Amino acid sequence: MTGWLTIREGARPLIVTFPHTGTTLPADIAGHFVSPQRARRDTDWWVDQLYAFAAEMGATLIHTAISRSVIDVNRDPSGASLYPGQNTTTLCPLTTFDGVPLYKSTQEPGEAEIARRRAAFHTPYHHAIEDQITRLRAAHGKVVLYDAHSIRSQIPDLFEGLLPVFNVGTNYQTTCAPALAEKVTGLCAASGQPTVLDGRFRGGWTVRHHGVPASGVHAIQMELSCRGYLREPIGQVADADWPVPFEADYAAPITETLRQVLAACLAFAETP
């Protein structure tokens, strides 16, 4: 399969990645799912539209069109859990976030199929990130890798209560400089929306694998609760009410905060 990976190269030292906005279900896999709608339910809906302004700032954008239900490029390729002891989906998820089966009976991927998907999508996605880091590091002393995500605000199988709107993840400030983590968290909190640093979502495989501050690569994950930018129905969702449309005017307040966040990332990377 070709055309599933899009890279827009920018000249400034900021890479914004979109691992979960894809909705494509390859033809040889699509029929194994219970339904296309269920396979797409946990998409990070419209996040690439929310951050469309990043291109104007000179950032590099990396986007996979492949649905996370096919393979989750933000999971450890070995299959090891990033959150031991907590419920989470796997490299090739078998259920939705609500614990509902994704696959028809006996159609779940086995080890050979998982390895095939990993080679086809996961490995080249991360090679693309590495290539862009190398390109930008040749021209800049530091690079910030910003991994953009969203999730429904209330999912009992994954966390209790309502998730904060801004969830900044740096794996306990090991994937980026503490000063950058504090600046980003401060800008989010200044918006008046609930904010947490390294809470339930402290960063997935992308930031943990690529973020090496000692080598000049600072990685940070932003997990947004959908209610921050969408008219989200809180709680269980059905095909009839999810996803809701993206409305730029409704998302304008959070867009302004995110613009400030990316500006701060650039200022950090461009400061000697």
XYZ file of N, CA and C in Angstrom:
816
model
N 0.850 -1.196 0.000
C 0.000 0.000 0.000
C 0.883 1.243 0.000
N 0.585 2.210 -0.882
C 1.352 3.441 -0.961
C 0.448 4.638 -0.690
N 1.062 5.781 -0.461
C 0.299 7.001 -0.240
C -0.274 7.156 1.142
N 0.094 6.296 2.072
C -0.486 6.363 3.414
C 0.289 7.289 4.357
N 1.498 7.695 3.952
C 2.339 8.539 4.800
C 2.578 9.874 4.108
N 2.232 10.955 4.795
C 2.399 12.299 4.241
C 3.387 13.078 5.106
N 4.360 13.684 4.451
C 5.362 14.496 5.155
C 5.419 15.864 4.494
N 5.186 16.900 5.281
C 5.361 18.270 4.802
C 6.566 18.851 5.515
N 7.631 19.064 4.786
C 8.873 19.520 5.398
C 8.857 21.031 5.633
N 9.231 21.411 6.838
C 9.421 22.811 7.190
C 10.879 23.044 7.540
N 11.281 24.303 7.616
C 12.680 24.624 7.865
C 12.992 24.871 9.336
N 11.971 25.123 10.142
C 12.218 25.450 11.545
C 12.278 24.165 12.392
N 12.915 24.230 13.556
C 13.208 23.004 14.337
C 12.037 22.476 15.162
N 10.921 22.199 14.492
C 9.737 21.653 15.153
C 9.102 20.623 14.237
N 8.857 19.429 14.772
C 8.172 18.362 14.047
C 6.873 18.064 14.792
N 5.758 18.102 14.073
C 4.464 17.774 14.658
C 3.978 16.484 14.005
N 3.730 15.471 14.821
C 3.319 14.161 14.302
C 1.860 13.883 14.648
N 1.192 13.182 13.708
C -0.219 12.831 13.858
C -0.357 11.323 13.684
N -0.185 10.556 14.756
C -0.203 9.103 14.643
C -1.584 8.470 14.606
N -2.609 9.200 15.046
C -3.921 8.565 15.240
C -5.076 9.264 14.524
N -4.786 10.146 13.569
C -5.876 10.810 12.846
C -6.280 10.047 11.591
N -5.553 8.992 11.242
C -5.864 8.220 10.043
C -7.125 7.383 10.188
N -7.818 7.200 9.072
C -9.055 6.400 9.066
C -9.027 5.293 8.013
N -7.896 5.136 7.323
C -7.813 4.149 6.247
C -7.724 2.730 6.800
N -8.553 1.857 6.257
C -8.529 0.427 6.581
C -8.153 -0.294 5.286
N -6.924 -0.810 5.176
C -6.515 -1.477 3.933
C -7.511 -2.549 3.511
N -7.682 -2.693 2.208
C -8.711 -3.587 1.669
C -8.569 -5.023 2.161
N -7.319 -5.480 2.350
C -7.125 -6.871 2.771
C -7.369 -7.078 4.260
N -7.641 -5.992 4.994
C -7.873 -6.063 6.434
C -9.292 -5.635 6.787
N -9.846 -4.715 6.028
C -11.116 -4.076 6.390
C -12.227 -5.081 6.691
N -12.313 -6.154 5.911
C -13.386 -7.115 6.101
C -13.295 -7.938 7.363
N -12.146 -7.858 8.055
C -11.979 -8.624 9.289
C -12.617 -7.922 10.490
N -12.839 -6.622 10.369
C -13.432 -5.868 11.470
C -14.939 -6.088 11.536
N -15.486 -5.926 12.725
C -16.936 -6.035 12.904
C -17.641 -5.029 12.001
N -17.105 -3.803 11.962
C -17.646 -2.777 11.063
C -16.598 -1.685 10.885
N -16.612 -0.993 9.753
C -15.677 0.126 9.565
C -15.892 1.220 10.603
N -17.151 1.461 10.966
C -17.435 2.518 11.939
C -16.788 2.208 13.288
N -16.904 0.961 13.719
C -16.301 0.600 15.007
C -14.782 0.686 14.933
N -14.205 0.289 13.812
C -12.751 0.323 13.658
C -12.211 1.744 13.680
N -13.048 2.722 13.360
C -12.604 4.119 13.315
C -13.022 4.911 14.550
N -13.728 4.287 15.474
C -14.322 5.032 16.593
C -13.272 5.776 17.429
N -12.119 5.176 17.659
C -11.127 5.763 18.559
C -10.102 6.633 17.842
N -10.429 7.048 16.636
C -9.592 7.993 15.900
C -9.434 9.290 16.696
N -8.285 9.936 16.567
C -8.096 11.278 17.156
C -8.744 12.280 16.197
N -10.055 12.403 16.289
C -10.823 13.104 15.274
C -10.435 14.564 15.114
N -10.103 14.909 13.863
C -9.876 16.276 13.396
C -8.637 16.950 13.999
N -7.778 16.194 14.670
C -6.603 16.813 15.293
C -5.679 17.445 14.257
N -5.564 16.824 13.076
C -4.729 17.431 12.041
C -5.324 18.757 11.567
N -6.650 18.875 11.540
C -7.271 20.159 11.196
C -7.048 21.188 12.306
N -7.109 20.729 13.540
C -6.914 21.628 14.672
C -5.543 22.291 14.639
N -4.526 21.539 14.190
C -3.154 22.052 14.152
C -2.729 22.502 12.752
N -3.692 22.788 11.878
C -3.348 23.183 10.511
C -2.426 24.398 10.477
N -2.540 25.267 11.471
C -1.709 26.474 11.529
C -0.224 26.171 11.676
N 0.135 24.961 12.115
C 1.546 24.633 12.364
C 2.388 24.736 11.100
N 1.790 24.435 9.952
C 2.533 24.532 8.693
C 2.960 25.971 8.441
N 2.096 26.922 8.760
C 2.416 28.338 8.559
C 3.557 28.791 9.474
N 3.775 28.074 10.569
C 4.843 28.421 11.506
C 6.184 27.844 11.078
N 6.202 27.061 10.005
C 7.448 26.475 9.525
C 7.758 25.116 10.102
N 6.759 24.488 10.739
C 6.970 23.164 11.312
C 6.917 22.093 10.234
N 7.530 20.962 10.521
C 7.422 19.774 9.689
C 6.252 18.945 10.211
N 5.386 18.485 9.307
C 4.207 17.710 9.701
C 4.322 16.294 9.154
N 4.079 15.305 10.005
C 4.122 13.893 9.598
C 2.794 13.258 9.972
N 2.126 12.685 8.969
C 0.769 12.163 9.157
C 0.623 10.799 8.514
N 0.104 9.839 9.275
C -0.230 8.536 8.710
C -1.736 8.438 8.507
N -2.124 7.948 7.341
C -3.542 7.782 7.032
C -4.102 6.471 7.571
N -3.241 5.574 8.040
C -3.675 4.264 8.509
C -4.365 4.372 9.871
N -5.506 3.733 10.000
C -6.232 3.738 11.266
C -5.428 3.052 12.361
N -5.545 3.579 13.563
C -4.876 2.982 14.714
C -5.405 1.583 15.019
N -6.600 1.249 14.511
C -7.136 -0.088 14.725
C -6.383 -1.126 13.902
N -5.746 -0.702 12.822
C -4.914 -1.597 12.009
C -3.603 -1.854 12.725
N -2.922 -0.779 13.087
C -1.717 -0.858 13.918
C -1.515 0.505 14.566
N -1.145 0.507 15.824
C -0.953 1.740 16.574
C 0.530 2.094 16.542
N 0.877 3.114 15.765
C 2.286 3.484 15.610
C 2.838 4.193 16.841
N 1.982 4.417 17.854
C 2.473 5.013 19.102
C 2.602 3.982 20.218
N 2.687 2.715 19.846
C 2.916 1.646 20.806
C 4.298 1.042 20.596
N 4.827 0.436 21.648
C 6.108 -0.259 21.574
C 5.994 -1.359 20.519
N 6.895 -1.388 19.533
C 6.786 -2.409 18.484
C 6.955 -3.834 18.993
N 7.546 -4.000 20.177
C 7.685 -5.339 20.746
C 6.362 -5.870 21.288
N 5.406 -4.963 21.466
C 4.133 -5.350 22.058
C 4.078 -5.131 23.557
N 5.192 -4.729 24.176
C 5.220 -4.484 25.619
C 4.327 -3.295 25.969
N 3.648 -3.369 27.103
C 2.767 -2.293 27.532
C 3.570 -1.067 27.950
N 3.081 0.105 27.544
C 3.695 1.364 27.971
C 3.178 1.795 29.340
N 2.070 1.176 29.775
C 1.458 1.525 31.053
C 1.155 0.250 31.839
N 2.186 -0.423 32.330
C 1.969 -1.678 33.055
C 0.980 -1.490 34.217
N 0.059 -2.431 34.332
C -0.915 -2.375 35.411
C -2.150 -1.554 35.104
N -2.170 -0.871 33.950
C -3.331 -0.078 33.565
C -3.922 -0.622 32.265
N -5.232 -0.464 32.119
C -5.856 -0.869 30.863
C -5.361 0.009 29.727
N -5.026 -0.602 28.615
C -4.619 0.142 27.422
C -4.762 -0.778 26.222
N -4.861 -0.196 25.045
C -4.933 -1.023 23.845
C -3.533 -1.421 23.409
N -3.458 -2.440 22.557
C -2.179 -3.029 22.185
C -1.695 -2.529 20.824
N -0.568 -3.082 20.388
C 0.034 -2.687 19.110
C -0.964 -2.840 17.969
N -1.619 -3.964 17.890
C -2.737 -4.181 16.955
C -3.963 -4.437 17.826
N -4.708 -3.395 18.149
C -5.780 -3.516 19.142
C -6.826 -4.563 18.766
N -7.325 -5.260 19.788
C -8.402 -6.230 19.594
C -9.750 -5.679 20.036
N -9.721 -4.587 20.814
C -10.953 -3.966 21.301
C -10.880 -2.456 21.140
N -12.040 -1.820 21.232
C -12.091 -0.367 21.301
C -11.690 0.073 22.710
N -11.618 1.393 22.909
C -11.324 1.915 24.246
C -12.380 1.493 25.265
N -13.575 1.190 24.799
C -14.649 0.781 25.696
C -14.681 -0.724 25.927
N -13.696 -1.441 25.402
C -13.613 -2.876 25.618
C -14.483 -3.708 24.695
N -14.972 -3.106 23.616
C -15.824 -3.822 22.663
C -14.945 -4.451 21.579
N -15.167 -5.717 21.218
C -14.323 -6.371 20.211
C -14.321 -5.639 18.871
N -13.140 -5.502 18.275
C -13.016 -4.874 16.970
C -13.205 -5.875 15.833
N -12.811 -7.138 16.071
C -12.764 -8.126 14.993
C -13.912 -9.119 15.057
N -14.282 -9.615 13.894
C -15.207 -10.728 13.806
C -14.549 -11.963 14.429
N -15.331 -12.896 14.864
C -14.817 -14.111 15.491
C -13.826 -14.820 14.572
N -12.689 -15.188 15.125
C -11.578 -15.902 14.469
C -10.818 -15.044 13.461
N -11.125 -13.744 13.367
C -10.457 -12.886 12.387
C -9.359 -12.008 13.005
N -9.069 -12.194 14.285
C -8.040 -11.387 14.950
C -6.660 -11.670 14.337
N -5.788 -10.674 14.274
C -4.458 -10.882 13.684
C -3.575 -11.751 14.578
N -2.872 -12.698 13.968
C -1.906 -13.518 14.697
C -0.526 -12.889 14.636
N 0.474 -13.589 15.164
C 1.829 -13.030 15.235
C 2.379 -12.681 13.862
N 2.166 -13.539 12.876
C 2.694 -13.274 11.535
C 2.052 -12.033 10.926
N 0.741 -11.885 11.128
C 0.044 -10.717 10.573
C 0.473 -9.435 11.288
N 0.659 -9.514 12.591
C 1.135 -8.343 13.332
C 2.517 -7.931 12.836
N 3.390 -8.906 12.608
C 4.733 -8.609 12.098
C 4.654 -7.971 10.715
N 3.725 -8.429 9.889
C 3.565 -7.855 8.549
C 3.132 -6.397 8.638
N 2.165 -6.117 9.492
C 1.691 -4.734 9.654
C 2.786 -3.844 10.244
N 3.540 -4.391 11.175
C 4.636 -3.619 11.774
C 5.649 -3.209 10.704
N 6.012 -4.154 9.834
C 6.984 -3.863 8.780
C 6.423 -2.899 7.740
N 5.127 -3.015 7.470
C 4.514 -2.189 6.430
C 4.254 -0.762 6.879
N 3.936 -0.564 8.165
C 3.488 0.751 8.615
C 4.275 1.321 9.814
N 4.432 0.552 10.871
C 5.067 1.072 12.083
C 6.524 1.448 11.831
N 7.293 0.540 11.254
C 8.723 0.798 11.040
C 8.965 1.979 10.099
N 8.315 2.041 8.930
C 8.563 3.194 8.062
C 8.084 4.517 8.650
N 7.038 4.491 9.456
C 6.581 5.722 10.099
C 7.680 6.289 10.999
N 8.279 5.434 11.793
C 9.317 5.923 12.702
C 10.628 6.209 11.981
N 10.892 5.519 10.895
C 12.054 5.886 10.077
C 11.873 7.291 9.514
N 10.648 7.633 9.127
C 10.376 8.971 8.610
C 10.631 10.031 9.682
N 10.216 9.747 10.904
C 10.487 10.687 12.004
C 11.988 10.843 12.204
N 12.706 9.732 12.217
C 14.160 9.778 12.392
C 14.826 10.581 11.286
N 14.368 10.396 10.061
C 14.949 11.136 8.939
C 14.741 12.639 9.093
N 13.561 13.037 9.536
C 13.287 14.464 9.708
C 14.061 15.043 10.893
N 14.222 14.272 11.944
C 15.052 14.723 13.065
C 16.485 14.949 12.586
N 17.012 14.008 11.822
C 18.381 14.120 11.319
C 18.523 15.344 10.420
N 17.549 15.561 9.543
C 17.593 16.716 8.637
C 17.629 18.029 9.415
N 16.754 18.159 10.393
C 16.670 19.414 11.136
C 17.819 19.588 12.109
N 18.323 18.495 12.667
C 19.453 18.589 13.585
C 20.712 19.043 12.852
N 20.785 18.818 11.561
C 21.947 19.277 10.786
C 21.988 20.794 10.682
N 20.830 21.445 10.885
C 20.767 22.900 10.746
C 20.513 23.621 12.062
N 20.118 22.863 13.097
C 19.737 23.486 14.367
C 20.366 22.731 15.539
N 20.628 23.458 16.597
C 21.212 22.820 17.772
C 20.243 21.918 18.501
N 18.958 22.275 18.450
C 17.926 21.501 19.126
C 16.726 21.336 18.196
N 15.970 20.284 18.442
C 14.726 20.031 17.708
C 13.667 19.606 18.721
N 12.450 20.096 18.548
C 11.321 19.653 19.371
C 10.411 18.773 18.521
N 10.113 17.588 19.032
C 9.155 16.670 18.428
C 7.885 16.734 19.258
N 6.787 17.142 18.630
C 5.518 17.356 19.321
C 4.508 16.354 18.773
N 4.064 15.429 19.628
C 3.168 14.354 19.214
C 1.735 14.742 19.572
N 0.880 14.937 18.553
C -0.446 15.515 18.745
C -1.521 14.436 18.813
N -2.308 14.470 19.890
C -3.331 13.455 20.148
C -4.609 14.080 20.683
N -5.684 13.276 20.686
C -6.896 13.616 21.445
C -7.591 12.323 21.833
N -8.517 12.439 22.773
C -9.255 11.267 23.254
C -10.555 11.754 23.876
N -11.567 10.918 23.860
C -12.821 11.267 24.520
C -12.581 11.556 26.000
N -13.384 12.452 26.535
C -13.151 12.951 27.892
C -13.464 11.956 28.990
N -14.330 10.995 28.699
C -14.754 10.040 29.725
C -14.769 8.629 29.137
N -13.823 7.805 29.587
C -13.740 6.411 29.144
C -13.416 5.569 30.371
N -14.424 5.028 31.055
C -14.202 4.323 32.323
C -13.208 3.176 32.252
N -13.100 2.506 31.104
C -12.154 1.396 30.994
C -10.703 1.865 31.030
N -10.467 3.157 30.782
C -9.095 3.669 30.720
C -8.725 4.591 31.874
N -9.716 5.334 32.396
C -9.404 6.273 33.488
C -10.698 6.635 34.206
N -10.561 7.137 35.423
C -11.721 7.511 36.228
C -12.130 8.951 35.937
N -13.428 9.198 35.969
C -13.936 10.556 35.867
C -13.645 11.218 34.539
N -13.643 12.567 34.570
C -13.338 13.353 33.386
C -11.839 13.603 33.302
N -11.263 13.348 32.141
C -9.857 13.616 31.919
C -9.639 15.124 31.813
N -8.525 15.668 32.344
C -8.234 17.086 32.107
C -8.218 17.395 30.611
N -8.467 18.641 30.260
C -8.482 19.013 28.842
C -7.081 18.913 28.242
N -6.075 19.414 28.964
C -4.697 19.356 28.487
C -3.915 18.317 29.290
N -3.402 17.299 28.593
C -2.605 16.256 29.224
C -1.234 16.249 28.567
N -0.271 16.854 29.239
C 1.079 16.997 28.707
C 1.902 15.791 29.146
N 2.531 15.105 28.189
C 3.277 13.895 28.502
C 4.741 13.987 28.142
N 5.593 13.756 29.148
C 7.043 13.782 28.933
C 7.727 12.619 29.655
N 6.940 11.592 30.025
C 7.446 10.451 30.786
C 8.290 10.921 31.977
N 7.642 11.722 32.796
C 8.280 12.280 33.992
C 9.492 13.138 33.639
N 9.318 13.969 32.616
C 10.311 14.949 32.182
C 11.640 14.307 31.788
N 11.553 13.120 31.210
C 12.762 12.459 30.692
C 12.887 12.584 29.182
N 11.773 12.923 28.492
C 11.826 13.007 27.035
C 12.093 14.416 26.532
N 12.075 15.391 27.434
C 12.408 16.770 27.061
C 12.946 17.488 28.286
N 13.513 18.643 28.071
C 14.039 19.437 29.177
C 12.902 19.841 30.115
N 13.106 19.777 31.430
C 12.060 20.203 32.357
C 11.557 21.614 32.086
N 12.432 22.507 31.641
C 12.013 23.890 31.369
C 10.966 23.945 30.271
N 11.103 23.101 29.250
C 10.118 23.067 28.178
C 8.802 22.487 28.679
N 8.869 21.409 29.441
C 7.657 20.804 29.994
C 6.904 21.806 30.860
N 7.617 22.548 31.670
C 6.989 23.521 32.569
C 6.373 24.677 31.789
N 7.056 25.131 30.731
C 6.527 26.226 29.922
C 5.235 25.816 29.233
N 5.235 24.653 28.610
C 4.046 24.177 27.910
C 2.889 23.976 28.882
N 3.168 23.346 30.014
C 2.121 23.114 31.008
C 1.571 24.430 31.533
N 2.442 25.401 31.750
C 2.006 26.712 32.232
C 1.102 27.426 31.255
N 1.406 27.352 29.967
C 0.559 27.986 28.951
C -0.816 27.327 28.910
N -0.843 26.019 29.032
C -2.128 25.305 29.039
C -2.956 25.693 30.259
N -2.333 25.712 31.423
C -3.040 26.057 32.654
C -3.556 27.493 32.611
N -2.795 28.387 31.962
C -3.195 29.792 31.873
C -4.466 29.978 31.061
N -4.836 28.980 30.260
C -6.072 29.059 29.486
C -7.303 28.923 30.367
N -7.112 28.450 31.597
C -8.231 28.220 32.503
C -8.810 26.826 32.409
N -8.275 26.009 31.496
C -8.757 24.638 31.337
C -7.952 23.683 32.227
N -8.583 22.610 32.734
C -7.868 21.637 33.563
C -6.647 21.088 32.825
N -5.522 21.062 33.526
C -4.234 20.707 32.914
C -3.453 19.798 33.839
N -2.743 18.831 33.270
C -1.885 17.962 34.072
C -0.617 17.639 33.293
N 0.477 17.515 34.012
C 1.752 17.094 33.434
C 2.041 15.674 33.898
N 2.246 14.763 32.938
C 2.580 13.369 33.225
C 1.558 12.719 34.149
N 0.301 12.860 33.756
C -0.787 12.207 34.477
C -1.073 10.841 33.873
N -2.333 10.584 33.539
C -2.700 9.288 32.974
C -1.970 9.020 31.657
N -1.744 10.050 30.863
C -1.042 9.892 29.588
C 0.275 10.668 29.641
N 1.337 9.931 29.915
C 2.625 10.601 30.099
C 3.549 10.458 28.889
N 2.981 10.027 27.775
C 3.775 9.920 26.554
C 3.904 8.491 26.099
N 3.659 8.257 24.807
C 3.740 6.920 24.261
C 5.093 6.606 23.647
N 5.101 5.630 22.745
C 6.350 5.158 22.150
C 7.085 6.259 21.402
N 6.353 7.131 20.723
C 6.996 8.157 19.904
C 7.896 9.050 20.736
N 7.365 9.622 21.803
C 8.200 10.533 22.588
C 9.244 9.774 23.402
N 8.898 8.594 23.882
C 9.863 7.834 24.691
C 11.019 7.308 23.835
N 10.731 6.966 22.595
C 11.768 6.412 21.715
C 12.644 7.496 21.099
N 12.021 8.595 20.659
C 12.778 9.620 19.925
C 13.293 10.746 20.811
N 12.669 10.944 21.964
C 13.082 12.047 22.815
C 14.366 11.740 23.560
N 15.446 12.393 23.162
C 16.761 12.211 23.802
C 17.333 13.604 24.042
N 16.948 14.258 25.131
C 17.384 15.630 25.367
C 18.896 15.822 25.306
N 19.656 14.838 25.777
C 21.112 14.959 25.759
C 21.659 15.056 24.344
N 20.888 14.582 23.369
C 21.296 14.651 21.964
C 20.607 15.790 21.220
N 19.921 16.647 21.949
C 19.287 17.800 21.328
C 17.903 17.548 20.771
N 17.288 16.399 21.101
C 15.946 16.081 20.621
C 15.004 16.041 21.825
N 14.092 17.001 21.856
C 13.169 17.139 22.982
C 11.769 16.788 22.501
N 11.168 15.757 23.091
C 9.880 15.254 22.626
C 8.811 15.439 23.697
N 7.625 15.839 23.247
C 6.530 16.105 24.164
C 5.223 15.639 23.525
N 4.374 14.999 24.302
C 3.077 14.547 23.802
C 1.978 15.432 24.375
N 1.028 15.783 23.509
C -0.147 16.529 23.975
C -1.392 15.699 23.701
N -2.025 15.266 24.768
C -3.289 14.527 24.675
C -4.407 15.478 25.079
N -5.260 15.822 24.138
C -6.362 16.736 24.399
C -7.644 15.962 24.654
N -8.390 16.353 25.657
C -9.748 15.834 25.792
C -10.589 16.460 24.690
N -11.408 15.659 24.045
C -12.156 16.147 22.883
C -13.063 17.323 23.213
N -13.552 17.412 24.446
C -14.465 18.496 24.781
C -13.788 19.851 24.696
N -12.460 19.879 24.676
C -11.744 21.143 24.566
C -11.868 21.792 23.207
N -12.201 20.993 22.176
C -12.282 21.578 20.828
C -13.469 21.074 20.012
N -14.253 20.152 20.571
C -15.434 19.625 19.879
C -16.650 19.682 20.801
N -17.833 19.684 20.205
C -19.068 19.581 20.988
C -19.280 18.103 21.314
N -18.464 17.626 22.215
C -18.378 16.192 22.509
C -19.537 15.707 23.380
N -20.216 14.637 22.985
C -21.174 13.996 23.897
C -20.388 13.216 24.949
N -20.531 13.577 26.205
C -19.734 12.967 27.254
C -20.278 11.579 27.587
N -19.360 10.611 27.668
C -19.752 9.244 28.001
C -19.713 8.346 26.787
N -20.497 7.278 26.830
C -20.557 6.326 25.727
C -20.999 7.021 24.446
N -20.429 6.617 23.323
C -20.832 7.181 22.039
C -21.321 6.055 21.130
N -22.106 6.424 20.146
C -22.623 5.480 19.154
C -22.313 6.019 17.770
N -22.491 5.189 16.765
C -22.209 5.606 15.392
C -23.030 6.828 15.004
N -24.210 6.961 15.584
C -25.101 8.060 15.212
C -24.645 9.412 15.751
N -23.852 9.430 16.833
C -23.466 10.715 17.427
C -21.959 10.937 17.504
N -21.187 10.068 16.847
C -19.734 10.209 16.915
C -19.091 9.753 15.615
N -18.203 10.566 15.025
C -17.698 11.828 15.554
C -18.629 12.993 15.239
N -18.484 14.045 16.014
C -19.180 15.289 15.700
C -18.304 16.101 14.747
N -18.876 17.043 14.016
C -18.081 17.822 13.059
C -17.067 18.723 13.752
N -16.037 19.079 12.992
C -15.070 20.073 13.469
C -15.601 21.454 13.139
N -15.642 22.329 14.147
C -16.079 23.708 13.959
C -14.942 24.620 14.386
N -14.359 25.312 13.426
C -13.200 26.156 13.723
C -13.520 27.228 14.754
N -14.722 27.812 14.683
C -15.083 28.860 15.642
C -15.180 28.299 17.051
N -15.762 27.123 17.191
C -15.879 26.504 18.514
C -14.503 26.165 19.074
N -13.586 25.743 18.194
C -12.245 25.339 18.617
C -11.292 26.520 18.775
N -11.732 27.725 18.451
C -10.828 28.882 18.417
C -10.068 29.115 19.731
N -10.705 29.042 20.899
C -9.950 29.287 22.139
C -8.797 28.302 22.339
N -9.053 27.011 22.125
C -7.982 26.041 22.324
C -6.937 26.163 21.214
N -7.375 26.553 20.013
C -6.417 26.763 18.932
C -5.425 27.848 19.301
N -5.895 28.912 19.921
C -5.000 29.996 20.325
C -3.995 29.510 21.369
N -4.458 28.706 22.322
C -3.526 28.164 23.317
C -2.495 27.264 22.653
N -2.933 26.422 21.725
C -2.006 25.521 21.046
C -1.020 26.297 20.178
N -1.459 27.395 19.609
C -0.541 28.243 18.845
C 0.557 28.784 19.767
N 0.168 29.187 20.966
C 1.149 29.668 21.945
C 2.105 28.544 22.351
N 1.559 27.344 22.496
C 2.384 26.191 22.873
C 3.431 25.902 21.808
N 3.018 25.853 20.539
C 3.997 25.565 19.485
C 4.990 26.703 19.331
N 4.547 27.929 19.531
C 5.480 29.066 19.502
C 6.532 28.919 20.602
N 6.104 28.454 21.782
C 7.043 28.255 22.873
C 8.030 27.115 22.548
N 7.551 26.068 21.888
C 8.433 24.987 21.468
C 9.491 25.497 20.498
N 9.082 26.339 19.563
C 10.031 26.908 18.599
C 11.019 27.836 19.283
N 10.531 28.650 20.195
C 11.416 29.577 20.913
C 12.467 28.786 21.697
N 12.037 27.697 22.314
C 12.972 26.856 23.054
C 14.018 26.260 22.127
N 13.561 25.714 20.984
C 14.489 25.045 20.066
C 15.439 26.027 19.403
N 15.012 27.256 19.202
C 15.835 28.239 18.480
C 16.686 29.096 19.397
N 16.578 28.851 20.709
C 17.415 29.567 21.664
C 18.705 28.779 21.882
N 19.871 29.389 21.658
C 21.143 28.654 21.818
C 21.313 28.108 23.236
